[in-house]
Structures are given as structure tokens and as C-alpha cells.
Amino acid sequence: METLRQLRIPRSLRFSSFPASETEIQLHTFCDASTIAYGACTYLRCEYRGAVTVRLVAAKSRVAPVQQETVTRLELMAALLGVWIAKRYVFLQRKRTPNLQDWLWTDSDNVLYWLRSEATLYAPFISTKKEQILAASSATRWRHVPSELNPADDYSRGINAGELSAYHRSLAGPAFLCKEEKDWPQRRGGAVKEVC
């Protein structure tokens, strides 16, 4: 608790020096799951004349169900949690920023496959979650992030209070968001290629 008392988190999501009318605003939501919990976090990315800021908007974590689920199913539950968080903040932000872009990120290849697949014969659990996710988001808005770059990993696995600072990725977002979109993680020939 003493360590956390020292922690200072910026409350302003957009620098006052970034004029709203000239600032490009994006929402990025990351999802992840482990055998103990699943979580999602949303960041606001503001870019003005080459300067970029990334701020945590919201995060939520839930303990994995007592009835043992596979990690793949938990990843799907994390994606649904991420959509719920993103939907709320995209709706609020679109009132001020009509051309807002939003992206959803997961490190699960299975979740991406299910969301992009046109197949309909899935187990009821998977098909129900898939329908709920796609009712609130488009499959084209989902991107793959390598596990080691996924800030939601901290919400699903936990971190020590001593590791947490205002610059830690769980609060400041992944470093690649401060770069241009061409430098974000990309898929090349079916494999993920980190270009940062």
C-alpha cells in the first residue's frame, strides 16, 4: 500500500495544448486471459502535429469462473469484456469526435479466426459470444498484438505494486502506440511480425 500511495496517474486524457479540432483521436482496446483471470483495457491515443499521447481510459478485470474453462474460451470472454468497455467509450467520445477511429486488439489467434470466419456451426458458447462481440464491433476492427506487447496481460495475470509506475505499460499503454501506424505490429504471411 505504501508503494501505491506514491503512484501518480495523469487525469487529463488530452493535453490542453492539443486543440480538439486538429487532434486525431483513436481508442485502442486490448484483451487478454489467463487461467486465473481475464481483462481488458482501453487507451485514448491523441496525435497533434506529430506529437502523440496515450492515456488509460478504463480497465476491467474479472476472476476466471470456478468451473474450469479453457484459456481459448477465456480469451473469447476477454474479447467480449473489451467490446463492452470500448462500446461505452466510443459512444461517449463520438459525440465530440465524429470521425473517431477505434481498434480492438487480442493476442489470441483463435478469437481472431472465430470473429472473421463465416462458419456458423460452432458450439453454443462460442457462437453466442461471437454474435455478441460482432453485434457491437466489426471483425475488421480487430487486430493481433503479440503477447509480450499486450498491456491487458497485466490485468489478466497481475503485477507487483513495486513494478507499477505512471510509465508502466498497463497505465501508459504499449510503446508502439506512440509510433506511426505503419510501425504497429503487423501480420505478414500468417505470422505476426513486430516492426517496432
Short mmCIF file of C-alpha atoms in Angstrom, two decimals:
data_model
loop_
_atom_site.label_atom_id
_atom_site.label_comp_id
_atom_site.label_asym_id
_atom_site.label_seq_id
_atom_site.Cartn_x
_atom_site.Cartn_y
_atom_site.Cartn_z
CA MET A 1 0.00 0.00 0.00
CA GLU A 2 2.90 2.34 0.70
CA THR A 3 4.19 1.83 -2.84
CA LEU A 4 0.78 2.58 -4.35
CA ARG A 5 0.48 5.75 -2.29
CA GLN A 6 3.44 7.15 -4.25
CA LEU A 7 1.79 6.43 -7.61
CA ARG A 8 0.56 9.47 -9.58
CA ILE A 9 -1.66 8.98 -12.63
CA PRO A 10 -2.38 11.88 -15.02
CA ARG A 11 -6.13 12.63 -15.08
CA SER A 12 -6.17 14.66 -18.30
CA LEU A 13 -6.80 12.41 -21.32
CA ARG A 14 -5.82 15.06 -23.90
CA PHE A 15 -3.16 17.71 -23.41
CA SER A 16 -4.70 21.18 -23.31
CA SER A 17 -2.10 22.24 -25.91
CA PHE A 18 -3.72 19.79 -28.39
CA PRO A 19 -6.65 21.69 -29.98
CA ALA A 20 -9.67 19.38 -30.21
CA SER A 21 -10.48 20.38 -33.79
CA GLU A 22 -6.98 19.50 -35.06
CA THR A 23 -6.21 16.45 -32.93
CA GLU A 24 -6.58 12.94 -34.37
CA ILE A 25 -8.18 10.78 -31.67
CA GLN A 26 -8.27 6.98 -31.54
CA LEU A 27 -9.47 4.46 -28.96
CA HIS A 28 -7.50 1.23 -28.58
CA THR A 29 -8.84 -1.65 -26.51
CA PHE A 30 -6.67 -4.63 -25.55
CA CYS A 31 -7.94 -8.00 -24.27
CA ASP A 32 -6.22 -10.96 -22.62
CA ALA A 33 -6.95 -14.00 -20.46
CA SER A 34 -5.12 -16.47 -18.25
CA THR A 35 -6.27 -19.41 -16.14
CA ILE A 36 -6.78 -17.11 -13.15
CA ALA A 37 -8.46 -14.05 -14.68
CA TYR A 38 -9.35 -12.19 -17.86
CA GLY A 39 -9.25 -8.47 -18.52
CA ALA A 40 -9.43 -5.60 -20.96
CA CYS A 41 -8.15 -2.03 -21.04
CA THR A 42 -8.87 0.96 -23.28
CA TYR A 43 -6.47 3.79 -24.17
CA LEU A 44 -7.06 7.14 -25.82
CA ARG A 45 -4.41 7.99 -28.41
CA CYS A 46 -4.19 11.68 -29.36
CA GLU A 47 -1.95 12.91 -32.18
CA TYR A 48 -1.34 16.55 -32.99
CA ARG A 49 1.37 17.69 -35.44
CA GLY A 50 3.45 14.56 -34.89
CA ALA A 51 3.22 14.64 -31.08
CA VAL A 52 1.41 11.62 -29.59
CA THR A 53 -0.03 10.99 -26.14
CA VAL A 54 -1.56 7.75 -24.90
CA ARG A 55 -3.68 7.65 -21.74
CA LEU A 56 -5.55 4.88 -19.94
CA VAL A 57 -9.31 5.49 -20.12
CA ALA A 58 -10.69 2.37 -18.44
CA ALA A 59 -9.70 -1.14 -17.42
CA LYS A 60 -11.60 -4.08 -16.05
CA SER A 61 -10.51 -7.47 -14.82
CA ARG A 62 -12.59 -10.47 -13.77
CA VAL A 63 -11.63 -13.64 -11.96
CA ALA A 64 -11.90 -16.73 -14.15
CA PRO A 65 -15.04 -18.82 -13.48
CA VAL A 66 -14.84 -21.55 -10.85
CA GLN A 67 -15.98 -24.01 -13.49
CA GLN A 68 -12.74 -24.58 -15.34
CA GLU A 69 -12.76 -23.05 -18.85
CA THR A 70 -10.05 -23.39 -21.47
CA VAL A 71 -7.78 -20.39 -21.97
CA THR A 72 -9.17 -20.08 -25.51
CA ARG A 73 -12.71 -19.68 -24.17
CA LEU A 74 -11.48 -17.23 -21.54
CA GLU A 75 -9.83 -15.23 -24.36
CA LEU A 76 -13.24 -15.02 -26.03
CA MET A 77 -14.76 -13.80 -22.75
CA ALA A 78 -11.99 -11.20 -22.51
CA ALA A 79 -12.80 -10.04 -26.06
CA LEU A 80 -16.46 -9.61 -25.08
CA LEU A 81 -15.43 -7.64 -21.98
CA GLY A 82 -13.22 -5.46 -24.19
CA VAL A 83 -16.09 -4.79 -26.59
CA TRP A 84 -18.35 -3.71 -23.71
CA ILE A 85 -15.72 -1.27 -22.43
CA ALA A 86 -14.92 0.05 -25.92
CA LYS A 87 -18.58 0.44 -26.86
CA ARG A 88 -19.22 2.68 -23.88
CA TYR A 89 -16.29 5.00 -24.51
CA VAL A 90 -16.61 5.04 -28.30
CA PHE A 91 -20.22 6.18 -27.86
CA LEU A 92 -19.20 8.94 -25.41
CA GLN A 93 -16.25 10.10 -27.50
CA ARG A 94 -18.13 10.05 -30.85
CA LYS A 95 -20.38 12.82 -29.54
CA ARG A 96 -17.30 15.08 -29.56
CA THR A 97 -15.29 13.38 -32.31
CA PRO A 98 -17.49 12.09 -35.16
CA ASN A 99 -14.54 10.66 -37.15
CA LEU A 100 -13.12 8.72 -34.18
CA GLN A 101 -11.25 5.53 -35.09
CA ASP A 102 -11.33 2.59 -32.71
CA TRP A 103 -9.30 -0.60 -32.71
CA LEU A 104 -9.58 -3.79 -30.68
CA TRP A 105 -6.51 -5.94 -30.03
CA THR A 106 -6.07 -9.54 -28.88
CA ASP A 107 -3.16 -11.96 -28.79
CA SER A 108 -5.45 -14.94 -29.44
CA ASP A 109 -5.34 -16.33 -32.98
CA ASN A 110 -8.42 -18.44 -32.21
CA VAL A 111 -10.53 -15.41 -31.28
CA LEU A 112 -9.49 -13.62 -34.47
CA TYR A 113 -10.29 -16.72 -36.52
CA TRP A 114 -13.76 -17.09 -34.94
CA LEU A 115 -14.59 -13.42 -35.46
CA ARG A 116 -13.50 -13.41 -39.12
CA SER A 117 -14.90 -16.82 -40.02
CA GLU A 118 -18.18 -17.10 -41.90
CA ALA A 119 -18.77 -20.58 -40.47
CA THR A 120 -21.85 -20.90 -38.29
CA LEU A 121 -21.50 -24.39 -36.81
CA TYR A 122 -19.77 -23.66 -33.53
CA ALA A 123 -20.51 -24.81 -30.01
CA PRO A 124 -23.27 -22.68 -28.42
CA PHE A 125 -20.80 -20.97 -26.06
CA ILE A 126 -18.58 -19.82 -28.94
CA SER A 127 -21.38 -18.84 -31.33
CA THR A 128 -23.20 -16.83 -28.63
CA LYS A 129 -20.09 -14.89 -27.62
CA LYS A 130 -19.16 -14.35 -31.28
CA GLU A 131 -22.62 -12.91 -32.03
CA GLN A 132 -22.44 -10.60 -29.01
CA ILE A 133 -18.98 -9.34 -30.00
CA LEU A 134 -19.91 -8.77 -33.65
CA ALA A 135 -23.16 -7.03 -32.67
CA ALA A 136 -21.04 -4.31 -31.04
CA SER A 137 -17.94 -4.30 -33.27
CA SER A 138 -16.80 -5.16 -36.76
CA ALA A 139 -14.40 -8.05 -37.36
CA THR A 140 -12.27 -5.67 -39.47
CA ARG A 141 -11.58 -3.53 -36.37
CA TRP A 142 -9.81 -6.44 -34.61
CA ARG A 143 -6.02 -6.70 -34.80
CA HIS A 144 -3.41 -9.08 -33.46
CA VAL A 145 -0.88 -7.97 -30.85
CA PRO A 146 1.99 -10.23 -29.69
CA SER A 147 1.54 -11.40 -26.10
CA GLU A 148 4.69 -9.63 -24.92
CA LEU A 149 3.32 -6.27 -26.14
CA ASN A 150 -0.23 -6.71 -24.82
CA PRO A 151 -0.89 -4.42 -21.82
CA ALA A 152 -4.04 -6.40 -20.93
CA ASP A 153 -1.65 -9.19 -19.94
CA ASP A 154 -1.08 -7.25 -16.70
CA TYR A 155 -4.82 -7.24 -15.97
CA SER A 156 -5.21 -10.98 -16.54
CA ARG A 157 -2.07 -12.14 -14.74
CA GLY A 158 -1.47 -9.34 -12.26
CA ILE A 159 1.70 -7.41 -11.44
CA ASN A 160 3.54 -6.41 -8.27
CA ALA A 161 2.77 -2.98 -6.85
CA GLY A 162 6.53 -2.29 -6.92
CA GLU A 163 6.55 -2.65 -10.73
CA LEU A 164 3.75 -0.15 -11.23
CA SER A 165 4.59 3.42 -12.22
CA ALA A 166 2.90 6.12 -14.30
CA TYR A 167 5.10 4.96 -17.21
CA HIS A 168 4.30 1.25 -16.89
CA ARG A 169 2.57 -0.16 -20.00
CA SER A 170 -0.60 -1.03 -18.07
CA LEU A 171 -1.11 2.69 -17.34
CA ALA A 172 0.74 4.39 -20.22
CA GLY A 173 -0.21 1.90 -22.94
CA PRO A 174 2.08 -0.09 -25.20
CA ALA A 175 5.04 1.83 -26.61
CA PHE A 176 4.12 1.06 -30.21
CA LEU A 177 1.02 3.30 -29.99
CA CYS A 178 3.36 6.30 -29.74
CA LYS A 179 4.66 5.46 -33.22
CA GLU A 180 3.06 5.74 -36.65
CA GLU A 181 0.50 3.10 -37.66
CA LYS A 182 2.95 1.53 -40.13
CA ASP A 183 5.17 0.69 -37.13
CA TRP A 184 2.43 -1.13 -35.20
CA PRO A 185 2.54 -4.95 -35.05
CA GLN A 186 1.56 -6.37 -38.44
CA ARG A 187 0.75 -9.81 -39.78
CA ARG A 188 2.96 -10.97 -42.62
CA GLY A 189 2.08 -14.24 -44.38
CA GLY A 190 0.01 -15.57 -41.49
CA ALA A 191 2.66 -14.86 -38.85
CA VAL A 192 2.90 -11.88 -36.60
CA LYS A 193 5.82 -9.60 -37.29
CA GLU A 194 6.82 -6.98 -34.72
CA VAL A 195 8.17 -3.98 -36.60
CA CYS A 196 8.68 -1.57 -33.70
#
